[in-house]
């Protein structure tokens, strides 16, 4: 008996992670993430869409948006669409995605100076 993929799973939970600059407005970011996810037509049930501040990273505030999709076999495309919407809204609100940075301190001292 051949099973129809739609009868196996009507929806599945997915996530998108993003790190943002430390000065970002957390409440605005959460709102943008949720609205961006739900604006994609394949997202199921606004009540189940949830954005969270997950962590304080080394050079970013780390967020995650959870959502359910009806299109589990097209999820790469769905996630790409949501990321584009998120990125556009971040640009509109001057919210930046930081690049990793590292400060290097060079010390001098006994045994380190060569003449």
Tab-separated table of N, CA and C in Angstrom:
chain	number	residue	atom	x	y	z
A	1	UNK	N	0.840	-1.175	0.000
A	1	UNK	CA	0.000	0.000	0.000
A	1	UNK	C	0.885	1.238	0.000
A	2	UNK	N	0.656	2.129	-0.920
A	2	UNK	CA	1.434	3.362	-1.031
A	2	UNK	C	0.791	4.439	-0.172
A	3	UNK	N	1.618	5.034	0.703
A	3	UNK	CA	1.093	6.084	1.586
A	3	UNK	C	1.297	7.453	0.951
A	4	UNK	N	0.331	8.288	1.136
A	4	UNK	CA	0.427	9.672	0.693
A	4	UNK	C	1.225	10.452	1.734
A	5	UNK	N	2.226	11.231	1.287
A	5	UNK	CA	3.078	11.972	2.226
A	5	UNK	C	2.273	12.955	3.071
A	6	UNK	N	1.175	13.466	2.550
A	6	UNK	CA	0.359	14.411	3.315
A	6	UNK	C	-0.346	13.728	4.483
A	7	UNK	N	-0.647	12.457	4.338
A	7	UNK	CA	-1.306	11.766	5.441
A	7	UNK	C	-0.313	11.379	6.534
A	8	UNK	N	0.965	11.289	6.208
A	8	UNK	CA	1.979	10.942	7.199
A	8	UNK	C	2.203	12.096	8.170
A	9	UNK	N	2.323	13.289	7.639
A	9	UNK	CA	2.628	14.438	8.499
A	9	UNK	C	2.002	15.691	7.910
A	10	UNK	N	1.068	16.255	8.607
A	10	UNK	CA	0.400	17.452	8.102
A	10	UNK	C	1.208	18.716	8.349
A	11	UNK	N	2.045	18.711	9.409
A	11	UNK	CA	2.874	19.872	9.700
A	11	UNK	C	4.061	19.426	10.546
A	12	UNK	N	5.127	20.200	10.486
A	12	UNK	CA	6.326	19.895	11.268
A	12	UNK	C	6.927	21.198	11.766
A	13	UNK	N	7.632	21.117	12.887
A	13	UNK	CA	8.246	22.295	13.494
A	13	UNK	C	9.650	22.509	12.933
A	14	UNK	N	9.963	23.761	12.631
A	14	UNK	CA	11.276	24.139	12.119
A	14	UNK	C	11.751	25.378	12.851
A	15	UNK	N	13.029	25.703	12.680
A	15	UNK	CA	13.580	26.883	13.341
A	15	UNK	C	14.564	27.589	12.429
A	16	UNK	N	14.722	28.877	12.689
A	16	UNK	CA	15.750	29.696	12.049
A	16	UNK	C	16.478	30.421	13.171
A	17	UNK	N	17.803	30.332	13.157
A	17	UNK	CA	18.638	31.006	14.145
A	17	UNK	C	19.300	32.220	13.507
A	18	UNK	N	19.457	33.286	14.300
A	18	UNK	CA	20.150	34.479	13.810
A	18	UNK	C	20.813	35.181	14.989
A	19	UNK	N	22.029	35.672	14.756
A	19	UNK	CA	22.737	36.453	15.761
A	19	UNK	C	22.733	37.918	15.351
A	20	UNK	N	22.455	38.808	16.306
A	20	UNK	CA	22.351	40.236	16.006
A	20	UNK	C	23.262	41.047	16.912
A	21	UNK	N	23.539	42.277	16.493
A	21	UNK	CA	24.401	43.169	17.264
A	21	UNK	C	23.858	43.371	18.671
A	22	UNK	N	24.770	43.540	19.612
A	22	UNK	CA	24.400	43.623	21.031
A	22	UNK	C	23.510	44.815	21.369
A	23	UNK	N	23.485	45.853	20.576
A	23	UNK	CA	22.639	47.004	20.856
A	23	UNK	C	21.241	46.899	20.278
A	24	UNK	N	20.883	45.751	19.728
A	24	UNK	CA	19.581	45.584	19.073
A	24	UNK	C	18.427	45.675	20.069
A	25	UNK	N	17.306	46.217	19.602
A	25	UNK	CA	16.076	46.302	20.395
A	25	UNK	C	15.445	44.907	20.431
A	26	UNK	N	15.553	44.236	21.559
A	26	UNK	CA	15.129	42.841	21.683
A	26	UNK	C	13.649	42.662	21.351
A	27	UNK	N	12.786	43.510	21.863
A	27	UNK	CA	11.347	43.376	21.608
A	27	UNK	C	11.014	43.568	20.134
A	28	UNK	N	11.679	44.519	19.489
A	28	UNK	CA	11.462	44.739	18.059
A	28	UNK	C	11.931	43.527	17.259
A	29	UNK	N	13.080	42.983	17.615
A	29	UNK	CA	13.605	41.809	16.912
A	29	UNK	C	12.636	40.635	17.035
A	30	UNK	N	12.138	40.378	18.233
A	30	UNK	CA	11.193	39.276	18.435
A	30	UNK	C	9.941	39.459	17.576
A	31	UNK	N	9.442	40.682	17.522
A	31	UNK	CA	8.259	40.992	16.711
A	31	UNK	C	8.543	40.759	15.225
A	32	UNK	N	9.689	41.242	14.757
A	32	UNK	CA	10.060	41.076	13.343
A	32	UNK	C	10.191	39.598	12.985
A	33	UNK	N	10.826	38.824	13.841
A	33	UNK	CA	11.010	37.397	13.558
A	33	UNK	C	9.668	36.679	13.446
A	34	UNK	N	8.773	36.933	14.376
A	34	UNK	CA	7.463	36.271	14.341
A	34	UNK	C	6.642	36.710	13.134
A	35	UNK	N	6.608	38.009	12.864
A	35	UNK	CA	5.839	38.508	11.717
A	35	UNK	C	6.412	37.996	10.399
A	36	UNK	N	7.728	37.928	10.312
A	36	UNK	CA	8.370	37.450	9.084
A	36	UNK	C	8.035	35.991	8.826
A	37	UNK	N	8.091	35.183	9.863
A	37	UNK	CA	7.769	33.762	9.699
A	37	UNK	C	6.317	33.586	9.276
A	38	UNK	N	5.419	34.276	9.941
A	38	UNK	CA	4.004	34.076	9.647
A	38	UNK	C	3.584	34.670	8.307
A	39	UNK	N	4.363	35.602	7.774
A	39	UNK	CA	3.991	36.189	6.483
A	39	UNK	C	4.248	35.229	5.320
A	40	UNK	N	4.978	34.156	5.556
A	40	UNK	CA	5.200	33.148	4.521
A	40	UNK	C	3.947	32.265	4.471
A	41	UNK	N	3.338	32.082	3.288
A	41	UNK	CA	2.043	31.395	3.206
A	41	UNK	C	2.035	29.929	3.650
A	42	UNK	N	3.186	29.271	3.667
A	42	UNK	CA	3.223	27.861	4.060
A	42	UNK	C	3.344	27.651	5.566
A	43	UNK	N	3.342	28.739	6.326
A	43	UNK	CA	3.448	28.623	7.781
A	43	UNK	C	2.065	28.359	8.359
A	44	UNK	N	2.028	27.434	9.295
A	44	UNK	CA	0.783	26.958	9.882
A	44	UNK	C	0.595	27.558	11.266
A	45	UNK	N	-0.505	28.190	11.507
A	45	UNK	CA	-0.954	28.626	12.831
A	45	UNK	C	-0.064	29.672	13.498
A	46	UNK	N	-0.503	30.892	13.445
A	46	UNK	CA	0.221	32.020	14.052
A	46	UNK	C	0.459	31.799	15.547
A	47	UNK	N	-0.483	31.149	16.222
A	47	UNK	CA	-0.363	30.903	17.664
A	47	UNK	C	0.867	30.060	18.001
A	48	UNK	N	1.299	29.224	17.070
A	48	UNK	CA	2.433	28.338	17.320
A	48	UNK	C	3.769	28.944	16.906
A	49	UNK	N	3.754	30.077	16.228
A	49	UNK	CA	4.989	30.742	15.818
A	49	UNK	C	5.534	31.514	17.006
A	50	UNK	N	6.803	31.263	17.335
A	50	UNK	CA	7.374	31.881	18.529
A	50	UNK	C	8.839	32.240	18.316
A	51	UNK	N	9.188	33.484	18.653
A	51	UNK	CA	10.584	33.935	18.611
A	51	UNK	C	11.112	34.015	20.033
A	52	UNK	N	12.405	33.719	20.172
A	52	UNK	CA	13.024	33.705	21.503
A	52	UNK	C	14.425	34.295	21.446
A	53	UNK	N	14.821	34.933	22.549
A	53	UNK	CA	16.223	35.302	22.747
A	53	UNK	C	16.863	34.080	23.382
A	54	UNK	N	17.775	33.430	22.674
A	54	UNK	CA	18.312	32.152	23.127
A	54	UNK	C	19.573	32.276	23.979
A	55	UNK	N	20.420	33.283	23.647
A	55	UNK	CA	21.703	33.330	24.332
A	55	UNK	C	22.379	34.672	24.103
A	56	UNK	N	23.334	34.955	24.971
A	56	UNK	CA	24.236	36.084	24.783
A	56	UNK	C	25.524	35.500	24.220
A	57	UNK	N	25.722	35.618	22.908
A	57	UNK	CA	26.897	35.044	22.260
A	57	UNK	C	28.139	35.889	22.476
A	58	UNK	N	29.257	35.421	21.927
A	58	UNK	CA	30.526	36.141	22.063
A	58	UNK	C	30.469	37.537	21.456
A	59	UNK	N	29.822	37.659	20.319
A	59	UNK	CA	29.734	38.972	19.677
A	59	UNK	C	28.323	39.243	19.156
A	60	UNK	N	27.324	38.591	19.753
A	60	UNK	CA	25.953	38.766	19.263
A	60	UNK	C	24.930	38.383	20.325
A	61	UNK	N	23.705	38.858	20.093
A	61	UNK	CA	22.534	38.352	20.806
A	61	UNK	C	21.954	37.272	19.894
A	62	UNK	N	21.768	36.073	20.399
A	62	UNK	CA	21.346	34.948	19.569
A	62	UNK	C	19.848	34.694	19.720
A	63	UNK	N	19.142	34.785	18.596
A	63	UNK	CA	17.692	34.615	18.552
A	63	UNK	C	17.332	33.364	17.760
A	64	UNK	N	16.099	32.904	17.994
A	64	UNK	CA	15.567	31.764	17.253
A	64	UNK	C	14.077	31.999	17.037
A	65	UNK	N	13.612	31.660	15.844
A	65	UNK	CA	12.173	31.686	15.589
A	65	UNK	C	11.739	30.261	15.248
A	66	UNK	N	10.699	29.800	15.940
A	66	UNK	CA	10.124	28.468	15.721
A	66	UNK	C	8.802	28.626	14.986
A	67	UNK	N	8.557	27.728	14.040
A	67	UNK	CA	7.313	27.793	13.279
A	67	UNK	C	6.973	26.407	12.752
A	68	UNK	N	5.710	26.219	12.422
A	68	UNK	CA	5.248	24.972	11.829
A	68	UNK	C	4.927	25.232	10.364
A	69	UNK	N	5.344	24.297	9.520
A	69	UNK	CA	5.104	24.446	8.089
A	69	UNK	C	4.305	23.267	7.556
A	70	UNK	N	3.464	23.587	6.581
A	70	UNK	CA	2.698	22.557	5.889
A	70	UNK	C	3.526	21.931	4.770
A	71	UNK	N	4.632	22.579	4.406
A	71	UNK	CA	5.440	22.147	3.257
A	71	UNK	C	6.757	21.542	3.722
A	72	UNK	N	6.690	20.367	4.311
A	72	UNK	CA	7.914	19.783	4.859
A	72	UNK	C	8.904	19.374	3.774
A	73	UNK	N	8.432	19.128	2.565
A	73	UNK	CA	9.337	18.728	1.498
A	73	UNK	C	9.904	19.924	0.737
A	74	UNK	N	9.405	21.109	1.023
A	74	UNK	CA	9.924	22.342	0.417
A	74	UNK	C	10.499	23.266	1.484
A	75	UNK	N	10.883	22.721	2.627
A	75	UNK	CA	11.238	23.563	3.762
A	75	UNK	C	12.459	24.433	3.492
A	76	UNK	N	13.391	23.973	2.675
A	76	UNK	CA	14.556	24.815	2.367
A	76	UNK	C	14.121	26.103	1.688
A	77	UNK	N	13.173	25.987	0.787
A	77	UNK	CA	12.647	27.164	0.084
A	77	UNK	C	11.863	28.065	1.043
A	78	UNK	N	11.058	27.463	1.889
A	78	UNK	CA	10.266	28.218	2.869
A	78	UNK	C	11.192	28.993	3.800
A	79	UNK	N	12.224	28.325	4.322
A	79	UNK	CA	13.167	28.985	5.231
A	79	UNK	C	13.928	30.102	4.517
A	80	UNK	N	14.285	29.878	3.266
A	80	UNK	CA	14.959	30.918	2.485
A	80	UNK	C	14.061	32.146	2.325
A	81	UNK	N	12.789	31.919	2.023
A	81	UNK	CA	11.834	33.030	1.895
A	81	UNK	C	11.734	33.816	3.203
A	82	UNK	N	11.645	33.102	4.311
A	82	UNK	CA	11.537	33.768	5.616
A	82	UNK	C	12.807	34.555	5.922
A	83	UNK	N	13.971	33.981	5.632
A	83	UNK	CA	15.237	34.695	5.870
A	83	UNK	C	15.314	35.985	5.057
A	84	UNK	N	14.841	35.950	3.815
A	84	UNK	CA	14.847	37.170	2.990
A	84	UNK	C	13.933	38.231	3.583
A	85	UNK	N	12.772	37.827	4.055
A	85	UNK	CA	11.841	38.770	4.684
A	85	UNK	C	12.474	39.363	5.942
A	86	UNK	N	13.068	38.503	6.769
A	86	UNK	CA	13.736	38.960	7.995
A	86	UNK	C	14.830	39.962	7.657
A	87	UNK	N	15.668	39.622	6.698
A	87	UNK	CA	16.792	40.494	6.337
A	87	UNK	C	16.302	41.857	5.860
A	88	UNK	N	15.268	41.867	5.035
A	88	UNK	CA	14.710	43.130	4.540
A	88	UNK	C	14.183	43.984	5.693
A	89	UNK	N	13.472	43.365	6.627
A	89	UNK	CA	12.943	44.112	7.781
A	89	UNK	C	14.065	44.602	8.691
A	90	UNK	N	15.122	43.813	8.846
A	90	UNK	CA	16.267	44.266	9.639
A	90	UNK	C	16.899	45.502	8.998
A	91	UNK	N	17.041	45.498	7.686
A	91	UNK	CA	17.591	46.670	6.990
A	91	UNK	C	16.712	47.898	7.210
A	92	UNK	N	15.397	47.726	7.134
A	92	UNK	CA	14.459	48.838	7.334
A	92	UNK	C	14.578	49.446	8.729
A	93	UNK	N	14.933	48.625	9.717
A	93	UNK	CA	15.000	49.081	11.114
A	93	UNK	C	16.438	49.259	11.618
A	94	UNK	N	17.400	49.244	10.684
A	94	UNK	CA	18.823	49.415	11.030
A	94	UNK	C	19.299	48.405	12.073
A	95	UNK	N	18.828	47.185	11.969
A	95	UNK	CA	19.277	46.096	12.834
A	95	UNK	C	20.363	45.346	12.071
A	96	UNK	N	21.518	45.179	12.708
A	96	UNK	CA	22.655	44.601	11.993
A	96	UNK	C	23.024	43.214	12.511
A	97	UNK	N	23.521	42.411	11.580
A	97	UNK	CA	24.055	41.092	11.895
A	97	UNK	C	25.569	41.261	11.997
A	98	UNK	N	26.144	41.039	13.177
A	98	UNK	CA	27.574	41.292	13.350
A	98	UNK	C	28.428	40.202	12.713
A	99	UNK	N	29.638	40.575	12.382
A	99	UNK	CA	30.597	39.572	11.953
A	99	UNK	C	31.495	39.278	13.151
A	100	UNK	N	32.001	38.052	13.254
A	100	UNK	CA	32.830	37.700	14.413
A	100	UNK	C	34.056	38.606	14.512
A	101	UNK	N	34.348	39.037	15.720
A	101	UNK	CA	35.496	39.907	15.962
A	101	UNK	C	36.303	39.359	17.124
A	102	UNK	N	37.599	39.641	17.080
A	102	UNK	CA	38.465	39.224	18.167
A	102	UNK	C	39.505	40.312	18.386
A	103	UNK	N	39.681	40.704	19.630
A	103	UNK	CA	40.730	41.654	19.980
A	103	UNK	C	41.976	40.874	20.357
A	104	UNK	N	43.112	41.271	19.796
A	104	UNK	CA	44.389	40.642	20.112
A	104	UNK	C	45.244	41.668	20.830
A	105	UNK	N	45.706	41.323	22.010
A	105	UNK	CA	46.566	42.202	22.798
A	105	UNK	C	47.983	41.637	22.763
A	106	UNK	N	48.915	42.439	22.279
A	106	UNK	CA	50.311	42.023	22.205
A	106	UNK	C	51.033	42.600	23.403
A	107	UNK	N	51.639	41.730	24.182
A	107	UNK	CA	52.359	42.163	25.378
A	107	UNK	C	53.856	42.101	25.122
A	108	UNK	N	54.545	43.021	25.711
A	108	UNK	CA	56.006	42.964	25.663
A	108	UNK	C	56.495	42.747	27.083
A	109	UNK	N	57.636	42.163	27.203
A	109	UNK	CA	58.169	41.910	28.538
A	109	UNK	C	59.489	41.194	28.452
A	110	UNK	N	59.997	40.848	29.590
A	110	UNK	CA	61.280	40.176	29.678
A	110	UNK	C	61.226	38.868	28.892
A	111	UNK	N	62.189	38.694	28.026
A	111	UNK	CA	62.259	37.491	27.217
A	111	UNK	C	61.478	37.579	25.918
A	112	UNK	N	60.650	38.592	25.793
A	112	UNK	CA	59.875	38.747	24.565
A	112	UNK	C	60.518	39.731	23.601
A	113	UNK	N	61.278	40.700	24.135
A	113	UNK	CA	61.932	41.699	23.289
A	113	UNK	C	63.235	41.141	22.746
A	114	UNK	N	63.413	41.208	21.453
A	114	UNK	CA	64.664	40.781	20.819
A	114	UNK	C	65.329	42.006	20.225
A	115	UNK	N	66.607	42.144	20.511
A	115	UNK	CA	67.342	43.290	19.953
A	115	UNK	C	68.448	42.825	19.073
